[in-house]
Amino acid sequence: MTSSSDPRKRVTADRGQLLRAIQALWPYMWPSTRPDLKRRVMIAILALVLGKVITVLVPYAYKWATDALTAPQSDGGAGVPGFLSVPIMLVMAYGAGRILMMTFNQVRDALFARVGQHAVRGMAYRTFVHLHDLSLRFHLKRRTGGLSRIIERGTKGIETIVRFTILNTLPTILEFALVAVVVAYQFDLWYLLVIALTVVSYMTFTLAASDWRIRIRREMNESDTDANSKAIDSLLNFETVKYFNNEAMETARFDESMARYEGAAIRIWTSLAWLNLGQTFIFAIGMTTCMVMSARAVMAGTQSIGDFVMINALLIQLSIPLNFIGFVYREIKQALADIEAMFGVLDVDPEVRDKPNAPALSVTDGAIGFEHVFFNYDPDRKILKDVSFEVPPGHTVALVGPSGAGKSTISRLLYRFYDVTDGHIRIDGQDVRDVSQQSVRAAIGIVPQDTVLFNDTIAYNIRYGRPDATDAEVHQAAEMAQIADFIETLPQGYRTEVGERGLKLSGGEKQRVAIARTILKGPPILILDEATSALDSRTEQEIQAALDRVSENRTTLVIAHRLSTIVRADEILVLEAGRIVERGTHLELIEHGGVYAQMWNRQREEADDEEVGADGDAANEADDDVSSNWIEPSAEEVLTSNR
C-alpha cells in the first residue's frame, strides 16, 4: 500500500489534491447506470435552485415589513382588517418564505438520500468484489480487524463526499452569487468589497486550518485501525490468550493504541474549537463593518431602517452557507482521509487475472499434469524447481516431504491462487492460465488440514459446497462423511451453530463437515491437504475411511504427513527443497531405501516409542491403534488395492 504522499495515489487528502480526488471518485458518485437516480438528482437540483432564490428574496420581505412599520401611518387603511394590512402581510410573506425555503431544502435532501446510499452500496460492493479478486499473498499479509475498519470508514466517507459535493457545494456557490448580485444592486460596491474580503479571509483560514487538522485525522485513523486490529486478533485467539494467561498483556497492547487514538481525538476536537473561533472572529469583523456602514447611511438619510435590517438579514443568511462551506471542506477532507486507505486497497492489482474472454475449463477425465513447473514467492527464494508429474484420471498421487519442501504450494498453484513462474499446469490438457479461475476452482474440491467453518449452522457449512443443494442432499453428504449420526444427537440438529471458525466442534467433527462439504460439491478432482495430520489415531482411522469413500473414482492429490495414510496411493512423490527426489509406489520406495524409506522408518520408531511409553489397558489400546495404523501391508495387499 502506498503512502499518503505517493503521487500515484488516485485519492488522497493531501493539500492541493482535492479536485483530483473528486475526479477519481466521480464514477463512484454519479449514478451513470441508473436513469431513475439521475432524474432524482435533476429534480433535487431544481428544488435546490428554487430554495436558494427564495432564501435571497426573504430579506426583501423583512426590509419592506420594517419600512412599512417605521413609516408614518396614514388613514388609507381604514376599514381594512388588521391581518390584511401591508406590514402584517409582509411579515406573513416573510414567514411563508422561510417555510418554502426549508421545504425545498428538505425535498432536496429527501430526493438525494437514495442517490447517496446507492453510492455507498456501490462502493462497498466494488470493494468486496475487489478483495475477493486479490491474491492469496495479499490476504496472508492483511490484518482482518484493520481492513474491516478501513472499509467501514471508507464507505461512510464516500457518502459524505457524495452528499456534500453534489448536494451542498453547488447551492452554496449559487447562494454566494445571488447575494453578491443583491448587495451590488441594493447597496453599493463598497459593501460587496467588504463581503468579498470577509469571504476570502474566511475561506483561506478555513482551508489552512483544515489541512492542518487532516494530519491529526490520519494519525487518529491509524491508531483506530491498529486498536481494532489488536482487538479482533486477540478475540480470534481467545483460547491462546487464556492458555498463556496473557490477558493483561493483550489489554495493555490494546490500551496503548487507544491512548494514541485518545490523544489524536483530543487534538481533533481542540483544533475544531480554534477553527470555529477563528471563523467567528473573521465573519464578525466583516459583518460589523457592513453594519457600521449601513448605520452611518441611515443616520445620513441615504438608507432606510429597512436597508439596515436587510443588510443584517443578508449577512446572517450568508453566514449559514459560508460556515457550511467551511464545514463541507472539513468534512470532505476528513472523508478523503478516511477513503484514501480504502483506495489504497482498491489500487492493489490482483496478482492472478483471467485472460480476456477466457473460456471455462472443460473437464472430461480430470487428468492433472505438471510440466517443468518453477515457482517462487520472492525472487530470491525459489520454492519449486522443475517439478513434473501426472495424475491420471481416477488415480491417487501422494506428495510427501519435510516442511517447506513445496507440497502445499503445489495445491495452491493447482487452485491458481498463484501463477507459476515458469512451466505449465494442465487439467485435461488445458493450461489453467488459459481458462477462467472460477471454472478451475469449480472442478476441484479440497479437504484442508485446518478446516475453518463459517459462524453459522452445520447445514450452512455443509451446503457451502453447493449452495443450491436440497436438505436431502445435505443429509446424504453428512451420511457419507460419517457425521450424520453425531448431528442427529444435537438438540438443534443441522441448525446447530458451530461458532467462530467452528470452535464449538472438535477437530474430527470439523474435518467431517469439511468432507461432507466436498462430497456435496462433487468435484472430479480432489485435494487432501494433510487432512488427518492433526488428529489422534482413532479419529484418523475414522476420517481416513470417509476420505477413501470420497476419493473413489476421483483424480486425487494427497498431501501427507503420516505416511501410513498413503501406502495404497498409485504413486508417491517425495519432495525435498522444491524438487521431486523420489517417486514410485510405497513398496518400491521402501525397497529403494532412500528418503522415503528413512521417513517411514523414523515414523515407525516414533510409533514404537509411544507404544513402549504406555502401560496397563491404555498400553494395550495404544498398541492396537498403532498396530492397525502402522503394520506395513503385504505386497499382495498393496498391489491388489491399487487402481
Tab-separated table of N, CA, C and O in Angstrom, residues 220-284:
chain	number	residue	atom	x	y	z
A	220	MET	N	-5.176	9.726	13.902
A	220	MET	CA	-6.291	9.135	14.632
A	220	MET	C	-6.786	7.873	13.924
A	220	MET	O	-7.067	6.854	14.559
A	221	ASN	N	-6.879	7.924	12.581
A	221	ASN	CA	-7.311	6.752	11.821
A	221	ASN	C	-6.343	5.587	11.989
A	221	ASN	O	-6.755	4.434	12.133
A	222	GLU	N	-5.047	5.885	11.922
A	222	GLU	CA	-4.050	4.822	12.060
A	222	GLU	C	-4.137	4.177	13.445
A	222	GLU	O	-4.047	2.948	13.572
A	223	SER	N	-4.329	4.991	14.476
A	223	SER	CA	-4.450	4.456	15.833
A	223	SER	C	-5.722	3.636	15.974
A	223	SER	O	-5.727	2.572	16.608
A	224	ASP	N	-6.812	4.115	15.370
A	224	ASP	CA	-8.083	3.401	15.419
A	224	ASP	C	-7.957	2.053	14.712
A	224	ASP	O	-8.430	1.021	15.212
A	225	THR	N	-7.327	2.044	13.540
A	225	THR	CA	-7.124	0.798	12.793
A	225	THR	C	-6.271	-0.176	13.590
A	225	THR	O	-6.569	-1.378	13.665
A	226	ASP	N	-5.201	0.331	14.195
A	226	ASP	CA	-4.304	-0.524	14.968
A	226	ASP	C	-5.016	-1.113	16.180
A	226	ASP	O	-4.878	-2.310	16.473
A	227	ALA	N	-5.798	-0.294	16.870
A	227	ALA	CA	-6.526	-0.780	18.048
A	227	ALA	C	-7.544	-1.838	17.653
A	227	ALA	O	-7.680	-2.875	18.316
A	228	ASN	N	-8.261	-1.599	16.557
A	228	ASN	CA	-9.258	-2.561	16.112
A	228	ASN	C	-8.602	-3.868	15.681
A	228	ASN	O	-9.117	-4.956	15.936
A	229	SER	N	-7.456	-3.773	15.009
A	229	SER	CA	-6.731	-4.979	14.593
A	229	SER	C	-6.318	-5.808	15.803
A	229	SER	O	-6.482	-7.032	15.819
A	230	LYS	N	-5.783	-5.133	16.822
A	230	LYS	CA	-5.348	-5.857	18.020
A	230	LYS	C	-6.538	-6.496	18.733
A	230	LYS	O	-6.442	-7.631	19.230
A	231	ALA	N	-7.660	-5.789	18.791
A	231	ALA	CA	-8.838	-6.332	19.466
A	231	ALA	C	-9.366	-7.566	18.745
A	231	ALA	O	-9.632	-8.602	19.371
A	232	ILE	N	-9.522	-7.473	17.417
A	232	ILE	CA	-10.034	-8.610	16.648
A	232	ILE	C	-9.078	-9.786	16.733
A	232	ILE	O	-9.491	-10.940	16.937
A	233	ASP	N	-7.780	-9.523	16.599
A	233	ASP	CA	-6.782	-10.596	16.643
A	233	ASP	C	-6.802	-11.286	18.001
A	233	ASP	O	-6.712	-12.517	18.095
A	234	SER	N	-6.926	-10.500	19.063
A	234	SER	CA	-6.949	-11.080	20.402
A	234	SER	C	-8.191	-11.932	20.626
A	234	SER	O	-8.120	-13.025	21.200
A	235	LEU	N	-9.343	-11.460	20.142
A	235	LEU	CA	-10.585	-12.220	20.321
A	235	LEU	C	-10.606	-13.482	19.470
A	235	LEU	O	-11.134	-14.517	19.884
A	236	LEU	N	-10.024	-13.409	18.259
A	236	LEU	CA	-9.966	-14.604	17.416
A	236	LEU	C	-9.068	-15.671	18.042
A	236	LEU	O	-9.253	-16.865	17.802
A	237	ASN	N	-8.097	-15.227	18.841
A	237	ASN	CA	-7.179	-16.157	19.501
A	237	ASN	C	-7.456	-16.217	21.006
A	237	ASN	O	-6.530	-16.296	21.819
A	238	PHE	N	-8.735	-16.192	21.347
A	238	PHE	CA	-9.167	-16.155	22.749
A	238	PHE	C	-8.542	-17.283	23.570
A	238	PHE	O	-8.013	-17.060	24.663
A	239	GLU	N	-8.586	-18.496	23.023
A	239	GLU	CA	-8.073	-19.633	23.784
A	239	GLU	C	-6.566	-19.514	24.020
A	239	GLU	O	-6.074	-19.824	25.104
A	240	THR	N	-5.838	-19.059	23.006
A	240	THR	CA	-4.387	-18.902	23.155
A	240	THR	C	-4.070	-17.878	24.242
A	240	THR	O	-3.131	-18.066	25.034
A	241	VAL	N	-4.839	-16.791	24.270
A	241	VAL	CA	-4.644	-15.778	25.320
A	241	VAL	C	-4.823	-16.412	26.694
A	241	VAL	O	-4.029	-16.176	27.623
A	242	LYS	N	-5.852	-17.246	26.831
A	242	LYS	CA	-6.110	-17.895	28.113
A	242	LYS	C	-5.041	-18.932	28.447
A	242	LYS	O	-4.627	-19.070	29.602
A	243	TYR	N	-4.594	-19.688	27.424
A	243	TYR	CA	-3.569	-20.708	27.669
A	243	TYR	C	-2.335	-20.110	28.329
A	243	TYR	O	-1.741	-20.706	29.232
A	244	PHE	N	-1.931	-18.929	27.874
A	244	PHE	CA	-0.694	-18.325	28.357
A	244	PHE	C	-0.933	-17.220	29.382
A	244	PHE	O	-0.006	-16.501	29.741
A	245	ASN	N	-2.198	-17.067	29.800
A	245	ASN	CA	-2.523	-16.119	30.876
A	245	ASN	C	-2.059	-14.708	30.532
A	245	ASN	O	-1.509	-13.993	31.365
A	246	ASN	N	-2.296	-14.311	29.277
A	246	ASN	CA	-1.767	-13.037	28.794
A	246	ASN	C	-2.854	-11.981	28.586
A	246	ASN	O	-2.717	-11.103	27.737
A	247	GLU	N	-3.933	-12.053	29.378
A	247	GLU	CA	-4.979	-11.043	29.250
A	247	GLU	C	-4.441	-9.639	29.513
A	247	GLU	O	-4.785	-8.690	28.810
A	248	ALA	N	-3.588	-9.523	30.520
A	248	ALA	CA	-3.050	-8.203	30.867
A	248	ALA	C	-2.198	-7.647	29.731
A	248	ALA	O	-2.254	-6.453	29.418
A	249	MET	N	-1.406	-8.503	29.103
A	249	MET	CA	-0.562	-8.045	28.003
A	249	MET	C	-1.413	-7.598	26.816
A	249	MET	O	-1.142	-6.555	26.202
A	250	GLU	N	-2.457	-8.377	26.492
A	250	GLU	CA	-3.327	-8.013	25.382
A	250	GLU	C	-4.058	-6.704	25.669
A	250	GLU	O	-4.203	-5.851	24.790
A	251	THR	N	-4.500	-6.540	26.920
A	251	THR	CA	-5.182	-5.309	27.307
A	251	THR	C	-4.246	-4.115	27.201
A	251	THR	O	-4.631	-3.033	26.732
A	252	ALA	N	-2.996	-4.324	27.607
A	252	ALA	CA	-2.015	-3.223	27.548
A	252	ALA	C	-1.736	-2.829	26.099
A	252	ALA	O	-1.624	-1.640	25.784
A	253	ARG	N	-1.608	-3.823	25.200
A	253	ARG	CA	-1.365	-3.527	23.785
A	253	ARG	C	-2.541	-2.751	23.184
A	253	ARG	O	-2.363	-1.785	22.442
A	254	PHE	N	-3.759	-3.194	23.536
A	254	PHE	CA	-4.948	-2.511	23.032
A	254	PHE	C	-5.033	-1.091	23.586
A	254	PHE	O	-5.312	-0.135	22.854
A	255	ASP	N	-4.771	-0.956	24.888
A	255	ASP	CA	-4.878	0.361	25.520
A	255	ASP	C	-3.810	1.313	24.992
A	255	ASP	O	-4.041	2.526	24.908
A	256	GLU	N	-2.652	0.785	24.618
A	256	GLU	CA	-1.608	1.633	24.053
A	256	GLU	C	-2.078	2.273	22.750
A	256	GLU	O	-1.867	3.469	22.515
A	257	SER	N	-2.735	1.470	21.904
A	257	SER	CA	-3.277	2.019	20.656
A	257	SER	C	-4.406	2.999	20.934
A	257	SER	O	-4.511	4.050	20.293
A	258	MET	N	-5.264	2.667	21.902
A	258	MET	CA	-6.369	3.561	22.233
A	258	MET	C	-5.866	4.857	22.851
A	258	MET	O	-6.492	5.906	22.689
A	259	ALA	N	-4.731	4.802	23.555
A	259	ALA	CA	-4.162	6.031	24.128
A	259	ALA	C	-3.719	6.971	23.010
A	259	ALA	O	-3.913	8.193	23.088
A	260	ARG	N	-3.114	6.398	21.961
A	260	ARG	CA	-2.734	7.230	20.817
A	260	ARG	C	-3.974	7.787	20.131
A	260	ARG	O	-4.000	8.954	19.723
A	261	TYR	N	-5.012	6.970	20.040
A	261	TYR	CA	-6.271	7.442	19.453
A	261	TYR	C	-6.872	8.559	20.307
A	261	TYR	O	-7.349	9.570	19.781
A	262	GLU	N	-6.835	8.372	21.605
A	262	GLU	CA	-7.376	9.384	22.520
A	262	GLU	C	-6.663	10.716	22.340
A	262	GLU	O	-7.295	11.774	22.243
A	263	GLY	N	-5.313	10.663	22.286
A	263	GLY	CA	-4.555	11.897	22.122
A	263	GLY	C	-4.880	12.596	20.814
A	263	GLY	O	-5.057	13.832	20.781
A	264	ALA	N	-4.974	11.814	19.728
A	264	ALA	CA	-5.303	12.409	18.429
A	264	ALA	C	-6.720	12.964	18.428
A	264	ALA	O	-6.981	14.039	17.866
A	265	ALA	N	-7.662	12.242	19.051
A	265	ALA	CA	-9.049	12.704	19.094
A	265	ALA	C	-9.169	14.003	19.889
A	265	ALA	O	-9.934	14.909	19.516
A	266	ILE	N	-8.428	14.102	20.978
A	266	ILE	CA	-8.448	15.345	21.768
A	266	ILE	C	-7.935	16.509	20.922
A	266	ILE	O	-8.507	17.612	20.930
A	267	ARG	N	-6.856	16.270	20.188
A	267	ARG	CA	-6.314	17.337	19.339
A	267	ARG	C	-7.288	17.699	18.218
A	267	ARG	O	-7.393	18.871	17.827
A	268	ILE	N	-8.029	16.722	17.719
A	268	ILE	CA	-9.029	16.994	16.673
A	268	ILE	C	-10.098	17.941	17.206
A	268	ILE	O	-10.466	18.943	16.563
A	269	TRP	N	-10.621	17.630	18.398
A	269	TRP	CA	-11.692	18.463	18.950
A	269	TRP	C	-11.164	19.833	19.390
A	269	TRP	O	-11.858	20.845	19.240
A	270	THR	N	-9.953	19.875	19.926
A	270	THR	CA	-9.370	21.155	20.320
A	270	THR	C	-9.137	22.040	19.104
A	270	THR	O	-9.443	23.250	19.114
A	271	SER	N	-8.609	21.436	18.041
A	271	SER	CA	-8.368	22.210	16.812
A	271	SER	C	-9.677	22.680	16.195
A	271	SER	O	-9.741	23.769	15.602
A	272	LEU	N	-10.749	21.879	16.353
A	272	LEU	CA	-12.053	22.305	15.833
A	272	LEU	C	-12.551	23.537	16.577
A	272	LEU	O	-13.130	24.457	15.973
A	273	ALA	N	-12.312	23.558	17.898
A	273	ALA	CA	-12.725	24.727	18.678
A	273	ALA	C	-11.987	25.980	18.199
A	273	ALA	O	-12.596	27.054	18.028
A	274	TRP	N	-10.686	25.865	17.962
A	274	TRP	CA	-9.923	27.011	17.459
A	274	TRP	C	-10.373	27.400	16.059
A	274	TRP	O	-10.431	28.599	15.729
A	275	LEU	N	-10.695	26.430	15.249
A	275	LEU	CA	-11.181	26.715	13.896
A	275	LEU	C	-12.490	27.493	13.947
A	275	LEU	O	-12.664	28.513	13.256
A	276	ASN	N	-13.427	27.025	14.766
A	276	ASN	CA	-14.717	27.717	14.876
A	276	ASN	C	-14.549	29.129	15.434
A	276	ASN	O	-15.221	30.073	14.989
A	277	LEU	N	-13.653	29.277	16.400
A	277	LEU	CA	-13.417	30.594	16.984
A	277	LEU	C	-12.845	31.548	15.938
A	277	LEU	O	-13.278	32.707	15.822
A	278	GLY	N	-11.887	31.086	15.160
A	278	GLY	CA	-11.296	31.927	14.120
A	278	GLY	C	-12.309	32.317	13.057
A	278	GLY	O	-12.339	33.478	12.601
A	279	GLN	N	-13.161	31.366	12.653
A	279	GLN	CA	-14.194	31.663	11.657
A	279	GLN	C	-15.163	32.725	12.188
A	279	GLN	O	-15.543	33.667	11.470
A	280	THR	N	-15.565	32.554	13.445
A	280	THR	CA	-16.497	33.521	14.045
A	280	THR	C	-15.869	34.919	14.105
A	280	THR	O	-16.531	35.932	13.810
A	281	PHE	N	-14.599	34.984	14.483
A	281	PHE	CA	-13.894	36.263	14.592
A	281	PHE	C	-13.847	36.970	13.228
A	281	PHE	O	-14.155	38.166	13.121
A	282	ILE	N	-13.469	36.244	12.168
A	282	ILE	CA	-13.362	36.842	10.835
A	282	ILE	C	-14.717	37.333	10.351
A	282	ILE	O	-14.864	38.465	9.856
A	283	PHE	N	-15.748	36.491	10.503
A	283	PHE	CA	-17.062	36.891	9.994
A	283	PHE	C	-17.645	38.043	10.806
A	283	PHE	O	-18.311	38.931	10.248
A	284	ALA	N	-17.392	38.028	12.124
A	284	ALA	CA	-17.927	39.110	12.973
A	284	ALA	C	-17.338	40.455	12.564
A	284	ALA	O	-18.047	41.478	12.541
